[in-house]
């Protein structure tokens, strides 16, 4: 996957190379995912209105993928660059303004440029394509909000159907209501909130991932940490597990209806970097939106102290819109591991090429 | 970096390609790092005695790196494979035995084979080489134990000199003593403990890392998550930050003696995936050692229920030996980002090639 | 570099990632290169008229590269897919129709789809961007036609200015005239011709390329062989050299005005995979255009014998339009090697990061 | 594949990562290939005697590949570095001495260091492993000498069995005898010869390779051009084809016993970068050995004119020993394309993961 584009540039886009040929695909398969990420659709998010309409430029012929690179673009339409003129020479705290200048000595200051959250729209396009093939294989990947600020979903009230219905993407109506109040309160204070997103991957075949550097958990973690505001990731019971003892953390194996199962899933579906057939569970920790409306201390690009007040349209919490991005990155990484795993066994390679018309 | 080798195979090794020419290097630069990881040197770790003596096979001429791949090997000597005969057909909980069989349908069952912690010795060799160049550039990378079981280092007692002196690698004598008691208690119960390791990277130039998929935090996280027992990673105040509000989390910029500094460092030295010149701080969460001496429920490779008791020499806690591995992976990733960043600006590229004899 | 797009799809495009920040760039820098490749501009080529107008979608801000991926697209406008309906089920000899079906079981049969020569327009966009930076560094890359059919340029009449003036891109007016006659004759016979293209790279610094797998000649050769109709490549006097003796082939070194020079350049500017500072010379051999208007024997996708007559607009010779593609691929590969070489010496790495504001 | 090691260093070696699990493998499978490359076994080659005994360090358990990286090393034993002391400060024409100094400012001058032909022994180890799996799949890869100096094999006398029997690796006794005389004559004159090597790949499934940058011919060409003395490569009738017309060059398709065949094979088994099921034919052009015993003009590393006479043990022709290296690089590249191609079709991916115990 390659993505390109800036927040206020001509267009955002994505090229997905190496995707298998022969899967039905149209813009209609992608748009619903983009809509989940789209600004302006929730009371809890920015008022910038972007249609976020995807156009497939290549790799699909008569509604079917051809094996050629699938290029998809989204034109930027709602960009209002004037809001950013004031930020041309000032480094916003928590943003990449300063580091971009340090690295490149030039910076598209409009809407965060390349480091804008809008860049993730391109990833969602790729994710939607991968999700479709995973679904056709019976693999189920879904992300949801676990917490926003101090409000945490109650597992006893978990209702998957709510993920796509609540504005917070929480699978829990009570938590959703509480979180919305907290967001409104933060917005009133010109402040912002962070949160936690979980992604579950169910019915994943055992055997995906490599034993050392390309461990499946390492790849998934990198994929998710590459999302702008993500600052920590755990697999299974990764954080709390560091404080447990081995007898409690180890997941005992057990035979169940002729299949090998685990009694618990502290490992989060990955052992030694390779999927074990159990649900893969990942949690990503998102920092509060750095764009807050209250005045902040900062420096300008001459290195002088100044203060700034960020205008423009910003989310008091980014988490609900990031849910589909986490899902997309996990779907992409999982499919990649699936394709690579096909050549793990010499016997499978031989069988594959022994088939006529393979 | 490429590594190879199994726990009880002929040798472990590592090939480091693309390392710059002209740095002095000998086995003496590497051995101290390996000794920090070596089993048998601590009361708290396995009694398998391995000399872990590294041999440089290539890439160094007359004591100086040549730009050619640096290959280093460590012969396995203390392997006692008989301990593992009983495990030939049984899947140890928490280990990669089952997933290796699922993926490859063959498995070197001796000492965990490729998924053994011994594999990390090869990474430490590469890390030591990278550390040397980083040090020559004034960059300071050091990891240490933050917690073992419930025992957490007290930041007020932080004493860096202790890292290389305490058996737990804790920079705090009191916590070290407590942790050793806890480890001894766990060992007596035939149980094991996990823990948390921090890695600080000081004096890193601003500008390292890429804005999207190759964010420096994403790369560091993947590098550390590829260590066997690591199950979660955070950058800066990554986990707690998800529960903070933006006003508190944002690090204000301030001018200090003509330089741009941050008042706080919740971001952990990375903004938008690019280093900001501040200390990079990463924390890795390690699960308790899965090899515990008490009887455990499991299945065999016929899918039948069984129980097993793991014999052999195992660490009741892996954390102290993993400290130098975390340090190595961070050093390697950091140097890689440093080298790649040299071509970020067209003006630098032109200056570089304008110099005579460049 | 990533490219995408099919001959008769929505658009062709290219994403150039890792390009240094700070170089002035606009569509005007790219269009002249595209025009050199454009169909319909020469008496010797296809009559399909494509504007081939490039649009930069990202990576450029206020006329300057930002370090972010540079995405460029070209909309397909002159596509006339009806010409290809007859080829839907028949495999054209010399084309990739059969192999695409074998690999993907689906094929965009319109204009060759992904394997169309039109795909190279996207490469020319990337090449033009690379050429600009190379030029600013004083490096001169230019390709030209050496032969078409039996007509070979006479080195004694070599006139570089003619390359951009003659319809054949030959730097020799006499040969150009002869070649045009030969092309006209072939077209009349509903046949086609092949030819040879040379690319010279002058003023390249010594030291580019890696000693083993990433030898500069290996990379250049792969880049050029990835152009559809290229079937052979030589570096320097590569082919004839296999029949020479060592005393004649070896290029003696000599000191000249304080610089190290070679008396001859049979090596073509590359020794041991690394540039030696002399002109790099590469020659690529292109097969005759496979699309010929005369009837040909073939099979259909049911495996039955048939015959076909290709309609549509085809070049009786592809060579003149491929010249700028060869140039582009060489420029891209050279720049890549230039950027990678910056970290070859530890002393340079240290100097780079020791500079303030590096 | 990663290789490491210098001509006169401790050892040469190779790490082959991603090789499928479950293939029987021992040193005995590799040694015969190394013996074909070994110096000192032919009247026509250098008298340096190296045992070239390979040791497998990892990736094989109980005689079977495990999917883990296969590391193989060869200790250097016959190195006689004193021969090279005279060359410490002088650049040998045709060698990489000067370019290594330009790139790295340090150079292992003993036996060419990293740029020595000995480096290819490591590639032969990897090639032998790949050859074994290809053979088990019924794919037949074999290289042979086509010409040495002016002596060219007569296709009418082609006898494959002779390849492993003649000292020149020519499949033609008459040419072999002539070539040996020519080599002896060149050696007497303290001169050297070049030559051409062909590699045929038979029974390759259609569909291998990618349509654009990773074309199978581009990959094969790069792999072969990365061999030190190779200076040109053609696929099929690549060179002569540039002078043919389309009607003659195009290979007509025809149905034969229910299969799709080509009447001729000018394309060399690859169409549009993808294998067409026909024999893949590649020819590589090798320059004459640059190490010649006669005095040569050169410069030293102070840039002063000097002359040098190369001592040591050198091949008057490298071609016979390079045959197995070409074969190895082709086998490696082909297997890589085979493994990658398994995920080209969505239907195959689904079938693969639908199988129980896949």
Tab-separated table of C-alpha atoms in Angstrom, chain A residues 12-221:
chain	number	residue	atom	x	y	z
A	12	UNK	CA	-5.774	12.071	-1.388
A	13	UNK	CA	-5.129	8.649	-2.746
A	14	UNK	CA	-3.900	5.168	-2.368
A	15	UNK	CA	-2.369	2.502	-4.587
A	16	UNK	CA	-2.888	-1.087	-3.514
A	17	UNK	CA	-0.440	-3.343	-5.339
A	18	UNK	CA	-0.397	-7.143	-5.339
A	19	UNK	CA	-4.087	-7.548	-4.617
A	20	UNK	CA	-5.373	-10.874	-5.998
A	21	UNK	CA	-7.290	-10.889	-9.274
A	22	UNK	CA	-10.875	-11.980	-9.638
A	23	UNK	CA	-12.710	-10.278	-6.776
A	24	UNK	CA	-15.771	-8.173	-7.555
A	25	UNK	CA	-15.149	-4.567	-6.594
A	26	UNK	CA	-16.725	-1.185	-7.111
A	27	UNK	CA	-16.796	2.177	-5.394
A	28	UNK	CA	-19.922	0.997	-3.601
A	29	UNK	CA	-17.836	-1.477	-1.612
A	30	UNK	CA	-15.571	1.280	-0.369
A	31	UNK	CA	-17.851	4.234	0.229
A	32	UNK	CA	-19.535	2.895	3.396
A	33	UNK	CA	-16.141	2.597	5.084
A	34	UNK	CA	-15.207	6.124	4.051
A	35	UNK	CA	-18.509	7.379	5.382
A	36	UNK	CA	-17.663	5.939	8.792
A	37	UNK	CA	-14.511	8.073	8.810
A	38	UNK	CA	-16.049	11.121	7.205
A	39	UNK	CA	-16.067	14.413	9.086
A	40	UNK	CA	-19.300	16.281	9.561
A	41	UNK	CA	-21.486	13.248	10.138
A	42	UNK	CA	-21.451	13.228	13.882
A	43	UNK	CA	-22.334	15.708	16.560
A	44	UNK	CA	-19.029	14.798	18.175
A	45	UNK	CA	-16.769	15.713	15.273
A	46	UNK	CA	-15.430	18.544	13.102
A	47	UNK	CA	-17.796	20.516	10.954
A	48	UNK	CA	-15.582	20.448	7.860
A	49	UNK	CA	-17.838	18.861	5.312
A	50	UNK	CA	-16.147	16.607	2.853
A	51	UNK	CA	-18.010	14.381	0.495
A	52	UNK	CA	-15.085	11.953	0.581
A	53	UNK	CA	-16.183	10.367	-2.643
A	54	UNK	CA	-13.765	7.703	-3.830
A	55	UNK	CA	-12.938	7.115	-7.481
A	56	UNK	CA	-11.234	3.881	-8.582
A	57	UNK	CA	-8.747	4.780	-11.309
A	58	UNK	CA	-7.251	1.390	-12.134
A	59	UNK	CA	-6.962	-2.283	-11.336
A	60	UNK	CA	-10.645	-3.055	-11.836
A	61	UNK	CA	-12.125	-4.162	-15.152
A	62	UNK	CA	-15.799	-4.801	-15.677
A	63	UNK	CA	-16.297	-4.746	-11.936
A	64	UNK	CA	-13.603	-7.283	-11.107
A	65	UNK	CA	-10.061	-6.851	-9.774
A	66	UNK	CA	-7.419	-7.691	-12.387
A	67	UNK	CA	-4.299	-8.148	-10.289
A	68	UNK	CA	-3.013	-4.755	-11.458
A	69	UNK	CA	-2.460	-1.963	-8.914
A	70	UNK	CA	-5.746	-0.568	-7.628
A	71	UNK	CA	-5.499	3.236	-7.489
A	72	UNK	CA	-8.184	5.161	-5.667
A	73	UNK	CA	-8.455	8.897	-5.181
A	74	UNK	CA	-10.570	11.268	-3.174
A	75	UNK	CA	-10.692	14.895	-4.240
A	76	UNK	CA	-10.432	17.487	-1.477
A	77	UNK	CA	-13.376	19.809	-1.656
A	78	UNK	CA	-14.215	21.289	1.726
A	79	UNK	CA	-10.747	22.625	2.393
A	80	UNK	CA	-10.715	26.059	3.946
A	81	UNK	CA	-7.080	26.975	3.952
A	82	UNK	CA	-7.539	30.499	5.199
A	83	UNK	CA	-8.040	29.154	8.719
A	84	UNK	CA	-4.431	28.131	8.647
A	85	UNK	CA	-2.750	31.327	7.545
A	86	UNK	CA	-2.228	32.287	11.156
A	87	UNK	CA	-0.321	29.050	11.714
A	88	UNK	CA	2.103	29.562	8.872
A	89	UNK	CA	4.943	30.521	11.160
A	90	UNK	CA	3.830	29.062	14.502
A	91	UNK	CA	4.321	25.519	15.700
A	92	UNK	CA	1.160	23.993	17.127
A	93	UNK	CA	1.844	21.931	20.277
A	94	UNK	CA	1.233	18.226	19.800
A	95	UNK	CA	1.384	18.560	16.020
A	96	UNK	CA	4.077	17.712	13.498
A	97	UNK	CA	4.628	21.327	12.403
A	98	UNK	CA	7.990	21.681	14.115
A	99	UNK	CA	9.285	18.231	13.186
A	100	UNK	CA	8.307	18.665	9.529
A	101	UNK	CA	10.251	21.897	9.409
A	102	UNK	CA	13.204	20.196	11.100
A	103	UNK	CA	13.162	17.370	8.577
A	104	UNK	CA	12.175	19.042	5.325
A	105	UNK	CA	12.633	22.802	5.886
A	106	UNK	CA	9.313	23.259	4.093
A	107	UNK	CA	5.829	22.484	5.278
A	108	UNK	CA	2.354	22.557	3.835
A	109	UNK	CA	0.832	24.339	6.808
A	110	UNK	CA	-2.715	24.057	5.531
A	111	UNK	CA	-4.647	21.630	7.729
A	112	UNK	CA	-1.560	19.763	8.828
A	113	UNK	CA	-0.621	18.945	5.240
A	114	UNK	CA	0.668	15.416	4.933
A	115	UNK	CA	0.413	14.739	8.654
A	116	UNK	CA	-3.285	15.555	8.733
A	117	UNK	CA	-5.718	12.925	9.887
A	118	UNK	CA	-7.272	13.267	6.453
A	119	UNK	CA	-4.425	11.136	5.104
A	120	UNK	CA	-6.085	8.146	6.728
A	121	UNK	CA	-9.020	8.364	4.306
A	122	UNK	CA	-6.696	6.843	1.729
A	123	UNK	CA	-5.912	3.962	4.056
A	124	UNK	CA	-9.596	3.314	4.590
A	125	UNK	CA	-9.993	2.817	0.833
A	126	UNK	CA	-7.311	0.117	0.878
A	127	UNK	CA	-8.737	-1.359	4.042
A	128	UNK	CA	-12.209	-1.629	2.524
A	129	UNK	CA	-10.842	-3.604	-0.421
A	130	UNK	CA	-8.956	-5.970	1.906
A	131	UNK	CA	-11.985	-6.319	4.176
A	132	UNK	CA	-14.053	-7.517	1.237
A	133	UNK	CA	-11.717	-10.413	0.447
A	134	UNK	CA	-11.323	-11.304	4.119
A	135	UNK	CA	-15.116	-11.404	4.488
A	136	UNK	CA	-15.428	-13.671	1.460
A	137	UNK	CA	-13.016	-15.993	3.254
A	138	UNK	CA	-15.096	-15.936	6.408
A	139	UNK	CA	-12.673	-13.769	8.379
A	140	UNK	CA	-14.323	-11.141	10.516
A	141	UNK	CA	-12.445	-7.955	11.439
A	142	UNK	CA	-14.143	-5.248	13.473
A	143	UNK	CA	-12.941	-2.352	15.564
A	144	UNK	CA	-14.807	-0.348	18.160
A	145	UNK	CA	-14.325	2.303	20.779
A	146	UNK	CA	-13.399	0.974	24.216
A	147	UNK	CA	-13.064	4.273	26.023
A	148	UNK	CA	-13.220	8.036	25.563
A	149	UNK	CA	-11.752	10.132	28.327
A	150	UNK	CA	-12.696	8.365	31.527
A	151	UNK	CA	-15.737	6.600	30.093
A	152	UNK	CA	-15.086	2.922	29.504
A	153	UNK	CA	-17.357	0.438	27.795
A	154	UNK	CA	-18.798	-2.171	30.131
A	155	UNK	CA	-18.088	-5.608	28.648
A	156	UNK	CA	-21.303	-6.944	30.131
A	157	UNK	CA	-23.275	-4.536	27.975
A	158	UNK	CA	-21.262	-5.298	24.800
A	159	UNK	CA	-23.575	-5.245	21.774
A	160	UNK	CA	-21.750	-5.468	18.491
A	161	UNK	CA	-24.631	-4.055	16.468
A	162	UNK	CA	-24.197	-0.716	18.237
A	163	UNK	CA	-20.703	-0.124	16.833
A	164	UNK	CA	-22.068	1.218	13.577
A	165	UNK	CA	-24.967	2.978	15.257
A	166	UNK	CA	-23.589	4.988	18.152
A	167	UNK	CA	-21.849	8.280	17.417
A	168	UNK	CA	-18.913	7.209	19.540
A	169	UNK	CA	-18.698	3.736	17.937
A	170	UNK	CA	-19.067	2.262	21.402
A	171	UNK	CA	-20.845	-1.078	21.587
A	172	UNK	CA	-22.610	0.058	24.742
A	173	UNK	CA	-25.475	2.588	24.826
A	174	UNK	CA	-24.875	3.719	28.370
A	175	UNK	CA	-21.202	4.405	27.814
A	176	UNK	CA	-22.035	6.122	24.534
A	177	UNK	CA	-24.342	8.559	26.295
A	178	UNK	CA	-21.801	9.258	29.025
A	179	UNK	CA	-19.020	9.735	26.522
A	180	UNK	CA	-21.066	12.190	24.491
A	181	UNK	CA	-21.624	14.277	27.606
A	182	UNK	CA	-17.917	14.193	28.389
A	183	UNK	CA	-17.075	15.246	24.833
A	184	UNK	CA	-19.550	18.116	24.980
A	185	UNK	CA	-18.076	19.236	28.272
A	186	UNK	CA	-14.532	19.126	26.886
A	187	UNK	CA	-15.602	21.064	23.791
A	188	UNK	CA	-17.142	23.719	25.983
A	189	UNK	CA	-13.821	24.066	27.798
A	190	UNK	CA	-12.115	24.345	24.381
A	191	UNK	CA	-10.339	21.132	25.338
A	192	UNK	CA	-10.211	17.632	23.832
A	193	UNK	CA	-10.238	13.965	24.847
A	194	UNK	CA	-8.399	10.758	23.872
A	195	UNK	CA	-9.487	7.172	24.047
A	196	UNK	CA	-8.906	3.510	23.355
A	197	UNK	CA	-9.931	1.495	20.300
A	198	UNK	CA	-10.045	-2.297	20.151
A	199	UNK	CA	-9.887	-4.425	17.036
A	200	UNK	CA	-11.017	-8.041	17.014
A	201	UNK	CA	-10.061	-10.422	14.206
A	202	UNK	CA	-12.124	-13.582	14.291
A	203	UNK	CA	-11.849	-16.848	12.415
A	204	UNK	CA	-8.261	-16.181	11.367
A	205	UNK	CA	-6.451	-19.349	10.277
A	206	UNK	CA	-3.585	-20.489	12.485
A	207	UNK	CA	-0.135	-20.051	10.978
A	208	UNK	CA	-0.065	-16.406	9.824
A	209	UNK	CA	2.996	-14.280	10.546
A	210	UNK	CA	6.693	-15.007	10.718
A	211	UNK	CA	8.696	-16.191	13.728
A	212	UNK	CA	11.141	-13.319	14.100
A	213	UNK	CA	11.098	-9.790	12.686
A	214	UNK	CA	7.823	-10.130	10.808
A	215	UNK	CA	5.842	-11.442	13.742
A	216	UNK	CA	2.138	-10.889	13.135
A	217	UNK	CA	1.798	-8.891	16.347
A	218	UNK	CA	4.802	-6.731	15.407
A	219	UNK	CA	3.310	-6.018	11.971
A	220	UNK	CA	-0.151	-5.263	13.307
A	221	UNK	CA	1.304	-3.010	15.951
